[in-house]
Amino acid sequence: MDPFHNELKKEFQLERMILFSDAVFAIAITLLVIEIKVPELAEEHFTEKELLKSLGHLMPKIVGFLISFFLIGNYWMVHHRLFGYVVNYNKRLLWINLLFLLSIVLMPFSTGIFGEYSTPQGLYLKTPLIIYVLNICFIGFMLYRLWSYISNPVNQLAEHLPHPALVRVAKIRALLVPAIFLLSIPVSFIEPPFLSRYVFLLVFPIMRIIQKRADKKLKFQPQS
Amino acid sequence: MDPFHNELKKEFQLERMILFSDAVFAIAITLLVIEIKVPELAEEHFTEKELLKSLGHLMPKIVGFLISFFLIGNYWMVHHRLFGYVVNYNKRLLWINLLFLLSIVLMPFSTGIFGEYSTPQGLYLKTPLIIYVLNICFIGFMLYRLWSYISNPVNQLAEHLPHPALVRVAKIRALLVPAIFLLSIPVSFIEPPFLSRYVFLLVFPIMRIIQKRADKKLKFQPQS
Amino acid sequence: MDPFHNELKKEFQLERMILFSDAVFAIAITLLVIEIKVPELAEEHFTEKELLKSLGHLMPKIVGFLISFFLIGNYWMVHHRLFGYVVNYNKRLLWINLLFLLSIVLMPFSTGIFGEYSTPQGLYLKTPLIIYVLNICFIGFMLYRLWSYISNPVNQLAEHLPHPALVRVAKIRALLVPAIFLLSIPVSFIEPPFLSRYVFLLVFPIMRIIQKRADKKLKFQPQS
Amino acid sequence: MDPFHNELKKEFQLERMILFSDAVFAIAITLLVIEIKVPELAEEHFTEKELLKSLGHLMPKIVGFLISFFLIGNYWMVHHRLFGYVVNYNKRLLWINLLFLLSIVLMPFSTGIFGEYSTPQGLYLKTPLIIYVLNICFIGFMLYRLWSYISNPVNQLAEHLPHPALVRVAKIRALLVPAIFLLSIPVSFIEPPFLSRYVFLLVFPIMRIIQKRADKKLKFQPQS
């Protein structure tokens, strides 16, 4: 086996880890929809009104599904961008990545609990919200670990990393998302209880602003 | 990292986005079958007649499954063809593609509702049909966005695109499928109500005709 | 885009079709296990005897699962071998392959019905067996179509195909498996009814014999 | 087709087997979470206490999920490392690998039974534990078969294998994990019955120690 071929094999091993992660992401993001069960009315209740009513009951689940879909989609993109710099791997990286995947795999479950208890009555319960937020914190923390471990030059895993200031932005952002979600817990004590759910929606514009600012400051090109 | 290697990395990043999309497509198309539950008779009803009766009740679900299977399969092929021209990516493309995948991921749910209420009694309900058609409209619109964004030379994403007239055909077709499905909504007000379901079947021959015409006019070779 | 790069793109498009098929195969083969539901006893029935009894009731489902697992696994291998010769693709091949995947995707459903009615009482029903056998026939026929279409030199899809005699063996075998399964239908009229289930088990040794004979005759090396 | 191209095709065929395995791994590891059903309380029981109580009932399932997640994750890594040496394949390897995948695919089912009967009452049952341990034994044995078959120079499947002493360590370890799990069966006869569950947790530290020792002795670099 010549060195060129050997290099190819190493690259394939790295790609395999990445494509395995992609498969886990793809399954987790698609399984989310399974939690939204089709409402099954008894035939004597087959009226437009009854159906719309049961679809209305599904609304909090659908909102929960959408939030989680965009979160997982966003985390996939960050994973995609981050591993764009990776040129090597080691056992520790495999484990950190596996723990990151664990945090993603738990999302259909925590989204399920979160959606199930987002009904008017369920909104007074703090536990579903706390479970969901803890899941996000777990993802955020593992992402922070991934960024730290990969960008650490000692580990010799990455090449062509962006400017250190941008790596710092990425690491801060990994922790900022959970911080915003954590905010929703104290907010959940304020009436009306559904306010806490709207805190989540702050995540997307805030992340956008941070990203744009960082992009502008350093004229960063994601694909270079 | 030499430029050749750098180029390879960019290509892998692009491939990763495509293979992630494939995984989502594959899971969505396979999950469709999960909505068709195996009929579970009580043991005292274990007769051929009873089983055939409950399989008969499954028929609308099976028809719904088949329509959605071929729709998703067809959309996968269009995605396959479209990304055959793509040689670069940017963040915006990742997002448009993610929204396109969202529209695909919703299909098992909307197909489920559509199938559940395609029974003789359920056919009088408009909501399941409307939900299903809206899902198709969402897919069609996102596909149109994908074609527009990728084929726009300003974005420098594609190479060797087919003749502009053919790109226009592809974009029109992306919107035509939802238009045919939308037709089924007024038709659903005509008796008998199952007529609206048959409008769907027009999609496949109409798309074939359009494709063949465009192919003939420009002698387009899909694999070149 | 130079011709070399162009060639690479075509190859990736082909690989994409193959990897999409693999994902569908992988999901279908893994979803099979979902039909085997964990027996949930009431707490007052938590005895070893009760649990073993309900696991005993699962046995026909487990046998059905195993038969389908090895069938799908086997069909994946044939697909793997067959597409090892493919160097080009066209739209028609995409469609034939999609129909082949449809026949695979239906397996968790038909295996579910087959397993559900393989209880002592259910064995007297012919419908579940017929549905299952029809699914196998559908797979076999599509596989035959794939072999015919790919091996037809007019289509210019394959290179380094095995000796025509071996292609013929492969095509016959694609139809032979359904033929053996069809045999189980007349056998199901003979008492005791579970005999029909054992006909299936003939498939694996018969296919082995045919393969070995063909291999010996032409000293065929699968990986060359 | 020139020899270079031919070589590429063989490599792709090998990669296809590996990526198919990855997809099965990814689906099995993600399906595990489906067994943990979201507790659905009646609306009159929407109290924090009731919800925490039903989440408490889920704890044994969650622990079972975590054990299986890390086991499958670990087996994926071993598969990843092992196939890093593989440069060729044959039909027999495809079959051994398929049987290995079967043992992985069964995990969501055996984990489900194991978790379902890990309640205080269920712990007195031996059957769920035995089923789970048998599944682990099956995985371990198939992994041992994979290592033996791939590392056997007669089969000409691998290149750059680690030092024979390390291959021996890997083979022993493949059998050691089931051995530790088997230990839990006699332990399950000792009061209190949940002790048997803790035996499992020995696996991870013991495997770590063995690995570290072997690594130190031979200064083995996993990525070289």
mmCIF file of N, CA, C and O in Angstrom, chain A residues 1 5 9-10 12-13 16-17 19-20 23-24 27-28 31 35 88-91 94-95 98-99 101-102 105-106 108-109 112-113 116-117 119 121-122 124-128 131, chain D residues 11 15 18-19 22 25-27 29-30 33-34 36 38-41 43 46-48 51-52 55 58 65-66 69-70 73-74 76-77 79-80 83-84 86-87 159-160 211 223:
data_model
loop_
_atom_site.group_PDB
_atom_site.id
_atom_site.type_symbol
_atom_site.label_atom_id
_atom_site.label_comp_id
_atom_site.label_asym_id
_atom_site.label_seq_id
_atom_site.Cartn_x
_atom_site.Cartn_y
_atom_site.Cartn_z
ATOM 1 N N MET A 1 0.845 -1.196 0.000
ATOM 2 C CA MET A 1 0.000 0.000 0.000
ATOM 3 C C MET A 1 0.887 1.256 0.000
ATOM 4 O O MET A 1 1.644 1.484 0.944
ATOM 5 N N HIS A 5 -2.322 5.823 -1.274
ATOM 6 C CA HIS A 5 -3.446 4.948 -1.005
ATOM 7 C C HIS A 5 -3.793 4.942 0.481
ATOM 8 O O HIS A 5 -4.962 4.960 0.876
ATOM 9 N N LYS A 9 -7.262 5.932 2.440
ATOM 10 C CA LYS A 9 -7.947 5.073 3.413
ATOM 11 C C LYS A 9 -8.295 5.881 4.667
ATOM 12 O O LYS A 9 -9.398 5.788 5.192
ATOM 13 N N LYS A 10 -7.330 6.686 5.122
ATOM 14 C CA LYS A 10 -7.564 7.516 6.314
ATOM 15 C C LYS A 10 -8.724 8.475 6.046
ATOM 16 O O LYS A 10 -9.592 8.672 6.889
ATOM 17 N N PHE A 12 -11.164 8.058 3.976
ATOM 18 C CA PHE A 12 -12.424 7.334 3.953
ATOM 19 C C PHE A 12 -12.899 7.043 5.374
ATOM 20 O O PHE A 12 -14.092 7.129 5.661
ATOM 21 N N GLN A 13 -11.951 6.707 6.259
ATOM 22 C CA GLN A 13 -12.320 6.437 7.648
ATOM 23 C C GLN A 13 -12.950 7.677 8.291
ATOM 24 O O GLN A 13 -13.905 7.582 9.051
ATOM 25 N N ARG A 16 -16.339 8.189 6.831
ATOM 26 C CA ARG A 16 -17.288 7.236 7.375
ATOM 27 C C ARG A 16 -17.882 7.754 8.682
ATOM 28 O O ARG A 16 -19.079 7.623 8.918
ATOM 29 N N MET A 17 -17.027 8.326 9.532
ATOM 30 C CA MET A 17 -17.524 8.893 10.791
ATOM 31 C C MET A 17 -18.529 9.999 10.506
ATOM 32 O O MET A 17 -19.578 10.097 11.151
ATOM 33 N N LEU A 19 -20.342 10.488 7.701
ATOM 34 C CA LEU A 19 -21.587 10.021 7.077
ATOM 35 C C LEU A 19 -22.443 9.249 8.070
ATOM 36 O O LEU A 19 -23.677 9.280 7.999
ATOM 37 N N PHE A 20 -21.791 8.573 9.036
ATOM 38 C CA PHE A 20 -22.551 7.922 10.111
ATOM 39 C C PHE A 20 -23.298 8.989 10.911
ATOM 40 O O PHE A 20 -24.489 8.831 11.216
ATOM 41 N N ALA A 23 -26.282 10.191 8.992
ATOM 42 C CA ALA A 23 -27.399 9.253 9.025
ATOM 43 C C ALA A 23 -28.157 9.405 10.331
ATOM 44 O O ALA A 23 -29.392 9.435 10.338
ATOM 45 N N VAL A 24 -27.428 9.534 11.447
ATOM 46 C CA VAL A 24 -28.095 9.710 12.740
ATOM 47 C C VAL A 24 -28.898 11.010 12.736
ATOM 48 O O VAL A 24 -30.064 11.039 13.145
ATOM 49 N N ILE A 27 -32.036 10.570 10.578
ATOM 50 C CA ILE A 27 -33.079 9.742 11.192
ATOM 51 C C ILE A 27 -33.751 10.515 12.321
ATOM 52 O O ILE A 27 -34.970 10.533 12.428
ATOM 53 N N ALA A 28 -32.942 11.194 13.159
ATOM 54 C CA ALA A 28 -33.521 11.939 14.278
ATOM 55 C C ALA A 28 -34.467 13.025 13.777
ATOM 56 O O ALA A 28 -35.566 13.199 14.308
ATOM 57 N N LEU A 31 -37.612 11.290 12.442
ATOM 58 C CA LEU A 31 -38.423 10.627 13.471
ATOM 59 C C LEU A 31 -39.269 11.625 14.254
ATOM 60 O O LEU A 31 -40.303 11.263 14.818
ATOM 61 N N GLU A 35 -43.908 11.646 16.195
ATOM 62 C CA GLU A 35 -44.601 11.997 17.441
ATOM 63 C C GLU A 35 -45.939 12.689 17.176
ATOM 64 O O GLU A 35 -46.801 12.743 18.048
ATOM 65 N N ASN A 88 -8.260 14.829 10.164
ATOM 66 C CA ASN A 88 -7.734 13.669 10.865
ATOM 67 C C ASN A 88 -8.723 13.299 11.968
ATOM 68 O O ASN A 88 -9.641 14.064 12.250
ATOM 69 N N TYR A 89 -8.545 12.136 12.543
ATOM 70 C CA TYR A 89 -9.430 11.777 13.650
ATOM 71 C C TYR A 89 -8.654 10.936 14.645
ATOM 72 O O TYR A 89 -7.584 10.413 14.329
ATOM 73 N N ASN A 90 -9.196 10.839 15.837
ATOM 74 C CA ASN A 90 -8.642 9.894 16.799
ATOM 75 C C ASN A 90 -9.798 9.343 17.628
ATOM 76 O O ASN A 90 -10.957 9.735 17.440
ATOM 77 N N LYS A 91 -9.468 8.427 18.508
ATOM 78 C CA LYS A 91 -10.501 7.741 19.265
ATOM 79 C C LYS A 91 -11.332 8.715 20.097
ATOM 80 O O LYS A 91 -12.541 8.578 20.215
ATOM 81 N N LEU A 94 -13.940 10.416 18.112
ATOM 82 C CA LEU A 94 -15.068 9.511 17.872
ATOM 83 C C LEU A 94 -16.016 9.513 19.070
ATOM 84 O O LEU A 94 -17.237 9.548 18.916
ATOM 85 N N TRP A 95 -15.452 9.497 20.286
ATOM 86 C CA TRP A 95 -16.301 9.456 21.484
ATOM 87 C C TRP A 95 -17.043 10.770 21.711
ATOM 88 O O TRP A 95 -18.231 10.775 22.061
ATOM 89 N N LEU A 98 -19.761 10.846 19.361
ATOM 90 C CA LEU A 98 -20.839 9.919 19.724
ATOM 91 C C LEU A 98 -21.730 10.537 20.809
ATOM 92 O O LEU A 98 -22.956 10.416 20.764
ATOM 93 N N LEU A 99 -21.098 11.214 21.778
ATOM 94 C CA LEU A 99 -21.886 11.867 22.827
ATOM 95 C C LEU A 99 -22.726 13.002 22.234
ATOM 96 O O LEU A 99 -23.873 13.220 22.648
ATOM 97 N N LEU A 101 -23.897 12.970 19.230
ATOM 98 C CA LEU A 101 -25.009 12.290 18.555
ATOM 99 C C LEU A 101 -26.059 11.817 19.557
ATOM 100 O O LEU A 101 -27.260 11.846 19.272
ATOM 101 N N LEU A 102 -25.601 11.375 20.738
ATOM 102 C CA LEU A 102 -26.553 10.974 21.775
ATOM 103 C C LEU A 102 -27.493 12.129 22.097
ATOM 104 O O LEU A 102 -28.715 11.952 22.209
ATOM 105 N N VAL A 105 -29.983 12.369 19.333
ATOM 106 C CA VAL A 105 -30.910 11.235 19.308
ATOM 107 C C VAL A 105 -32.003 11.384 20.364
ATOM 108 O O VAL A 105 -33.126 10.893 20.188
ATOM 109 N N LEU A 106 -31.672 12.070 21.476
ATOM 110 C CA LEU A 106 -32.665 12.244 22.544
ATOM 111 C C LEU A 106 -33.753 13.256 22.166
ATOM 112 O O LEU A 106 -34.797 13.308 22.817
ATOM 113 N N PRO A 108 -36.072 13.540 19.691
ATOM 114 C CA PRO A 108 -37.463 13.134 19.466
ATOM 115 C C PRO A 108 -38.197 12.852 20.783
ATOM 116 O O PRO A 108 -39.383 13.166 20.910
ATOM 117 N N PHE A 109 -37.492 12.304 21.770
ATOM 118 C CA PHE A 109 -38.130 12.025 23.061
ATOM 119 C C PHE A 109 -38.458 13.315 23.810
ATOM 120 O O PHE A 109 -39.591 13.535 24.230
ATOM 121 N N GLY A 112 -41.091 15.211 22.205
ATOM 122 C CA GLY A 112 -42.364 14.534 22.441
ATOM 123 C C GLY A 112 -42.974 14.967 23.765
ATOM 124 O O GLY A 112 -44.155 15.325 23.832
ATOM 125 N N ILE A 113 -42.181 14.948 24.851
ATOM 126 C CA ILE A 113 -42.676 15.358 26.167
ATOM 127 C C ILE A 113 -43.074 16.827 26.126
ATOM 128 O O ILE A 113 -44.128 17.225 26.622
ATOM 129 N N GLU A 116 -46.309 17.204 24.135
ATOM 130 C CA GLU A 116 -47.446 16.570 24.831
ATOM 131 C C GLU A 116 -48.014 17.476 25.916
ATOM 132 O O GLU A 116 -49.216 17.499 26.142
ATOM 133 N N TYR A 117 -47.131 18.234 26.593
ATOM 134 C CA TYR A 117 -47.586 19.051 27.711
ATOM 135 C C TYR A 117 -47.560 20.537 27.385
ATOM 136 O O TYR A 117 -47.338 21.364 28.247
ATOM 137 N N THR A 119 -50.226 21.832 26.055
ATOM 138 C CA THR A 119 -51.650 22.170 26.036
ATOM 139 C C THR A 119 -51.903 23.225 27.111
ATOM 140 O O THR A 119 -51.077 23.403 28.007
ATOM 141 N N GLN A 121 -53.594 23.218 29.774
ATOM 142 C CA GLN A 121 -53.388 22.695 31.127
ATOM 143 C C GLN A 121 -51.923 22.344 31.378
ATOM 144 O O GLN A 121 -51.388 22.582 32.446
ATOM 145 N N GLY A 122 -51.303 21.745 30.365
ATOM 146 C CA GLY A 122 -49.938 21.243 30.539
ATOM 147 C C GLY A 122 -48.926 22.356 30.708
ATOM 148 O O GLY A 122 -47.857 22.148 31.298
ATOM 149 N N TYR A 124 -48.762 24.639 32.676
ATOM 150 C CA TYR A 124 -48.435 24.972 34.065
ATOM 151 C C TYR A 124 -47.369 24.038 34.640
ATOM 152 O O TYR A 124 -46.819 24.304 35.706
ATOM 153 N N LEU A 125 -47.079 22.954 33.928
ATOM 154 C CA LEU A 125 -46.038 22.031 34.394
ATOM 155 C C LEU A 125 -44.666 22.559 33.971
ATOM 156 O O LEU A 125 -44.486 22.988 32.835
ATOM 157 N N LYS A 126 -43.722 22.527 34.883
ATOM 158 C CA LYS A 126 -42.364 22.981 34.539
ATOM 159 C C LYS A 126 -41.500 21.836 34.008
ATOM 160 O O LYS A 126 -40.557 22.061 33.263
ATOM 161 N N THR A 127 -41.788 20.587 34.430
ATOM 162 C CA THR A 127 -40.910 19.464 34.094
ATOM 163 C C THR A 127 -40.693 19.294 32.591
ATOM 164 O O THR A 127 -39.539 19.152 32.163
ATOM 165 N N PRO A 128 -41.749 19.308 31.749
ATOM 166 C CA PRO A 128 -41.496 19.099 30.308
ATOM 167 C C PRO A 128 -40.565 20.158 29.741
ATOM 168 O O PRO A 128 -39.649 19.834 28.968
ATOM 169 N N ILE A 131 -36.979 19.430 30.943
ATOM 170 C CA ILE A 131 -36.369 18.308 30.213
ATOM 171 C C ILE A 131 -35.902 18.760 28.827
ATOM 172 O O ILE A 131 -34.790 18.460 28.396
ATOM 173 N N GLU D 11 -13.197 -0.729 -4.951
ATOM 174 C CA GLU D 11 -13.187 0.045 -3.721
ATOM 175 C C GLU D 11 -14.576 0.579 -3.394
ATOM 176 O O GLU D 11 -15.003 0.580 -2.251
ATOM 177 N N GLU D 15 -16.807 0.044 -0.136
ATOM 178 C CA GLU D 15 -17.358 1.176 0.600
ATOM 179 C C GLU D 15 -18.864 1.057 0.750
ATOM 180 O O GLU D 15 -19.431 1.417 1.769
ATOM 181 N N ILE D 18 -19.723 -1.080 3.564
ATOM 182 C CA ILE D 18 -19.442 -0.402 4.828
ATOM 183 C C ILE D 18 -20.509 0.655 5.112
ATOM 184 O O ILE D 18 -21.021 0.753 6.228
ATOM 185 N N LEU D 19 -20.881 1.429 4.090
ATOM 186 C CA LEU D 19 -21.867 2.492 4.312
ATOM 187 C C LEU D 19 -23.255 1.907 4.572
ATOM 188 O O LEU D 19 -24.039 2.474 5.332
ATOM 189 N N ASP D 22 -23.147 1.099 8.146
ATOM 190 C CA ASP D 22 -23.294 2.334 8.920
ATOM 191 C C ASP D 22 -24.745 2.752 9.023
ATOM 192 O O ASP D 22 -25.209 3.167 10.090
ATOM 193 N N PHE D 25 -26.456 0.546 11.499
ATOM 194 C CA PHE D 25 -26.039 0.977 12.839
ATOM 195 C C PHE D 25 -26.785 2.250 13.251
ATOM 196 O O PHE D 25 -27.321 2.353 14.353
ATOM 197 N N ALA D 26 -26.791 3.236 12.346
ATOM 198 C CA ALA D 26 -27.387 4.535 12.673
ATOM 199 C C ALA D 26 -28.872 4.394 12.965
ATOM 200 O O ALA D 26 -29.400 5.010 13.890
ATOM 201 N N ILE D 27 -29.561 3.553 12.188
ATOM 202 C CA ILE D 27 -30.997 3.387 12.406
ATOM 203 C C ILE D 27 -31.246 2.649 13.713
ATOM 204 O O ILE D 27 -32.094 3.043 14.513
ATOM 205 N N ILE D 29 -29.372 2.498 16.377
ATOM 206 C CA ILE D 29 -29.034 3.328 17.544
ATOM 207 C C ILE D 29 -30.083 4.418 17.756
ATOM 208 O O ILE D 29 -30.347 4.817 18.891
ATOM 209 N N THR D 30 -30.717 4.878 16.678
ATOM 210 C CA THR D 30 -31.718 5.938 16.818
ATOM 211 C C THR D 30 -33.079 5.358 17.178
ATOM 212 O O THR D 30 -33.860 5.985 17.883
ATOM 213 N N VAL D 33 -34.448 4.893 20.988
ATOM 214 C CA VAL D 33 -35.150 5.927 21.745
ATOM 215 C C VAL D 33 -36.666 5.810 21.581
ATOM 216 O O VAL D 33 -37.426 6.273 22.422
ATOM 217 N N ILE D 34 -37.097 5.164 20.488
ATOM 218 C CA ILE D 34 -38.535 5.011 20.246
ATOM 219 C C ILE D 34 -39.207 4.168 21.322
ATOM 220 O O ILE D 34 -40.381 4.350 21.630
ATOM 221 N N ILE D 36 -38.739 4.371 24.390
ATOM 222 C CA ILE D 36 -39.073 5.197 25.555
ATOM 223 C C ILE D 36 -40.264 6.067 25.176
ATOM 224 O O ILE D 36 -40.120 7.113 24.544
ATOM 225 N N VAL D 38 -43.308 8.613 25.462
ATOM 226 C CA VAL D 38 -43.660 9.812 26.223
ATOM 227 C C VAL D 38 -44.832 9.466 27.132
ATOM 228 O O VAL D 38 -45.850 8.954 26.661
ATOM 229 N N PRO D 39 -44.711 9.704 28.470
ATOM 230 C CA PRO D 39 -45.844 9.376 29.356
ATOM 231 C C PRO D 39 -47.029 10.284 29.055
ATOM 232 O O PRO D 39 -46.886 11.506 28.993
ATOM 233 N N GLU D 40 -48.200 9.675 28.839
ATOM 234 C CA GLU D 40 -49.407 10.449 28.521
ATOM 235 C C GLU D 40 -50.363 10.390 29.700
ATOM 236 O O GLU D 40 -51.053 9.400 29.902
ATOM 237 N N LEU D 41 -50.390 11.466 30.460
ATOM 238 C CA LEU D 41 -51.290 11.521 31.613
ATOM 239 C C LEU D 41 -52.673 11.979 31.156
ATOM 240 O O LEU D 41 -52.802 12.686 30.158
ATOM 241 N N GLU D 43 -55.772 14.465 31.604
ATOM 242 C CA GLU D 43 -55.657 15.886 31.945
ATOM 243 C C GLU D 43 -55.940 16.157 33.425
ATOM 244 O O GLU D 43 -55.391 17.104 33.989
ATOM 245 N N PHE D 46 -52.743 16.213 35.547
ATOM 246 C CA PHE D 46 -51.645 17.087 35.127
ATOM 247 C C PHE D 46 -51.032 17.802 36.327
ATOM 248 O O PHE D 46 -51.205 19.004 36.520
ATOM 249 N N THR D 47 -50.315 17.059 37.137
ATOM 250 C CA THR D 47 -49.589 17.698 38.237
ATOM 251 C C THR D 47 -48.124 17.318 38.104
ATOM 252 O O THR D 47 -47.781 16.286 37.525
ATOM 253 N N GLU D 48 -47.281 18.194 38.634
ATOM 254 C CA GLU D 48 -45.839 17.955 38.570
ATOM 255 C C GLU D 48 -45.492 16.591 39.173
ATOM 256 O O GLU D 48 -44.659 15.861 38.650
ATOM 257 N N LEU D 51 -46.408 13.615 36.935
ATOM 258 C CA LEU D 51 -45.526 13.516 35.785
ATOM 259 C C LEU D 51 -44.161 12.983 36.205
ATOM 260 O O LEU D 51 -43.599 12.097 35.544
ATOM 261 N N LEU D 52 -43.653 13.506 37.336
ATOM 262 C CA LEU D 52 -42.357 13.022 37.817
ATOM 263 C C LEU D 52 -42.448 11.537 38.155
ATOM 264 O O LEU D 52 -41.500 10.788 37.911
ATOM 265 N N LEU D 55 -42.331 9.673 34.941
ATOM 266 C CA LEU D 55 -40.963 9.725 34.416
ATOM 267 C C LEU D 55 -40.057 8.802 35.233
ATOM 268 O O LEU D 55 -39.161 8.153 34.682
ATOM 269 N N LEU D 58 -40.097 5.515 34.006
ATOM 270 C CA LEU D 58 -39.334 5.358 32.757
ATOM 271 C C LEU D 58 -37.853 5.146 33.007
ATOM 272 O O LEU D 58 -37.127 4.704 32.116
ATOM 273 N N PHE D 65 -31.726 2.101 27.693
ATOM 274 C CA PHE D 65 -31.438 2.812 26.448
ATOM 275 C C PHE D 65 -29.980 3.274 26.412
ATOM 276 O O PHE D 65 -29.279 3.083 25.420
ATOM 277 N N LEU D 66 -29.524 3.864 27.530
ATOM 278 C CA LEU D 66 -28.154 4.399 27.559
ATOM 279 C C LEU D 66 -27.129 3.282 27.426
ATOM 280 O O LEU D 66 -26.153 3.409 26.673
ATOM 281 N N PHE D 69 -27.198 2.212 23.883
ATOM 282 C CA PHE D 69 -26.637 3.245 23.014
ATOM 283 C C PHE D 69 -25.112 3.172 23.004
ATOM 284 O O PHE D 69 -24.482 3.169 21.948
ATOM 285 N N PHE D 70 -24.542 3.077 24.215
ATOM 286 C CA PHE D 70 -23.079 3.055 24.269
ATOM 287 C C PHE D 70 -22.514 1.737 23.742
ATOM 288 O O PHE D 70 -21.457 1.712 23.124
ATOM 289 N N GLY D 73 -22.820 2.090 19.985
ATOM 290 C CA GLY D 73 -21.822 3.090 19.600
ATOM 291 C C GLY D 73 -20.421 2.490 19.630
ATOM 292 O O GLY D 73 -19.620 2.694 18.717
ATOM 293 N N ASN D 74 -20.163 1.737 20.684
ATOM 294 C CA ASN D 74 -18.857 1.103 20.821
ATOM 295 C C ASN D 74 -18.639 0.075 19.707
ATOM 296 O O ASN D 74 -17.563 0.012 19.106
ATOM 297 N N TRP D 76 -20.000 0.075 16.819
ATOM 298 C CA TRP D 76 -19.783 0.790 15.573
ATOM 299 C C TRP D 76 -18.305 1.189 15.449
ATOM 300 O O TRP D 76 -17.694 1.048 14.384
ATOM 301 N N MET D 77 -17.747 1.676 16.553
ATOM 302 C CA MET D 77 -16.345 2.100 16.520
ATOM 303 C C MET D 77 -15.409 0.931 16.215
ATOM 304 O O MET D 77 -14.434 1.085 15.482
ATOM 305 N N HIS D 79 -16.239 -1.753 14.559
ATOM 306 C CA HIS D 79 -16.486 -2.048 13.144
ATOM 307 C C HIS D 79 -15.719 -1.047 12.271
ATOM 308 O O HIS D 79 -15.096 -1.418 11.260
ATOM 309 N N HIS D 80 -15.749 0.203 12.670
ATOM 310 C CA HIS D 80 -15.058 1.282 11.966
ATOM 311 C C HIS D 80 -13.553 1.011 11.922
ATOM 312 O O HIS D 80 -12.922 1.106 10.875
ATOM 313 N N PHE D 83 -12.784 -2.398 9.825
ATOM 314 C CA PHE D 83 -12.892 -2.259 8.374
ATOM 315 C C PHE D 83 -11.916 -1.229 7.815
ATOM 316 O O PHE D 83 -11.791 -1.098 6.598
ATOM 317 N N GLY D 84 -11.243 -0.515 8.715
ATOM 318 C CA GLY D 84 -10.158 0.353 8.262
ATOM 319 C C GLY D 84 -9.000 -0.446 7.668
ATOM 320 O O GLY D 84 -8.202 0.080 6.894
ATOM 321 N N VAL D 86 -9.582 -3.361 5.956
ATOM 322 C CA VAL D 86 -10.105 -4.206 4.878
ATOM 323 C C VAL D 86 -9.876 -3.534 3.522
ATOM 324 O O VAL D 86 -10.178 -2.356 3.346
ATOM 325 N N VAL D 87 -9.323 -4.276 2.583
ATOM 326 C CA VAL D 87 -9.079 -3.725 1.245
ATOM 327 C C VAL D 87 -9.759 -4.561 0.164
ATOM 328 O O VAL D 87 -9.630 -4.275 -1.024
ATOM 329 N N GLU D 159 -5.120 -5.371 4.904
ATOM 330 C CA GLU D 159 -3.750 -4.909 4.764
ATOM 331 C C GLU D 159 -3.402 -4.055 5.970
ATOM 332 O O GLU D 159 -4.279 -3.439 6.576
ATOM 333 N N HIS D 160 -2.098 -3.996 6.270
ATOM 334 C CA HIS D 160 -1.637 -3.150 7.371
ATOM 335 C C HIS D 160 -2.339 -3.455 8.681
ATOM 336 O O HIS D 160 -2.627 -2.556 9.474
ATOM 337 N N GLN D 211 -7.943 -2.034 26.726
ATOM 338 C CA GLN D 211 -7.499 -1.268 25.572
ATOM 339 C C GLN D 211 -6.245 -0.470 25.903
ATOM 340 O O GLN D 211 -5.267 -0.502 25.159
ATOM 341 N N GLN D 223 -5.154 5.586 14.291
ATOM 342 C CA GLN D 223 -5.407 6.170 12.960
ATOM 343 C C GLN D 223 -4.309 5.907 11.954
ATOM 344 O O GLN D 223 -4.405 6.334 10.811
#
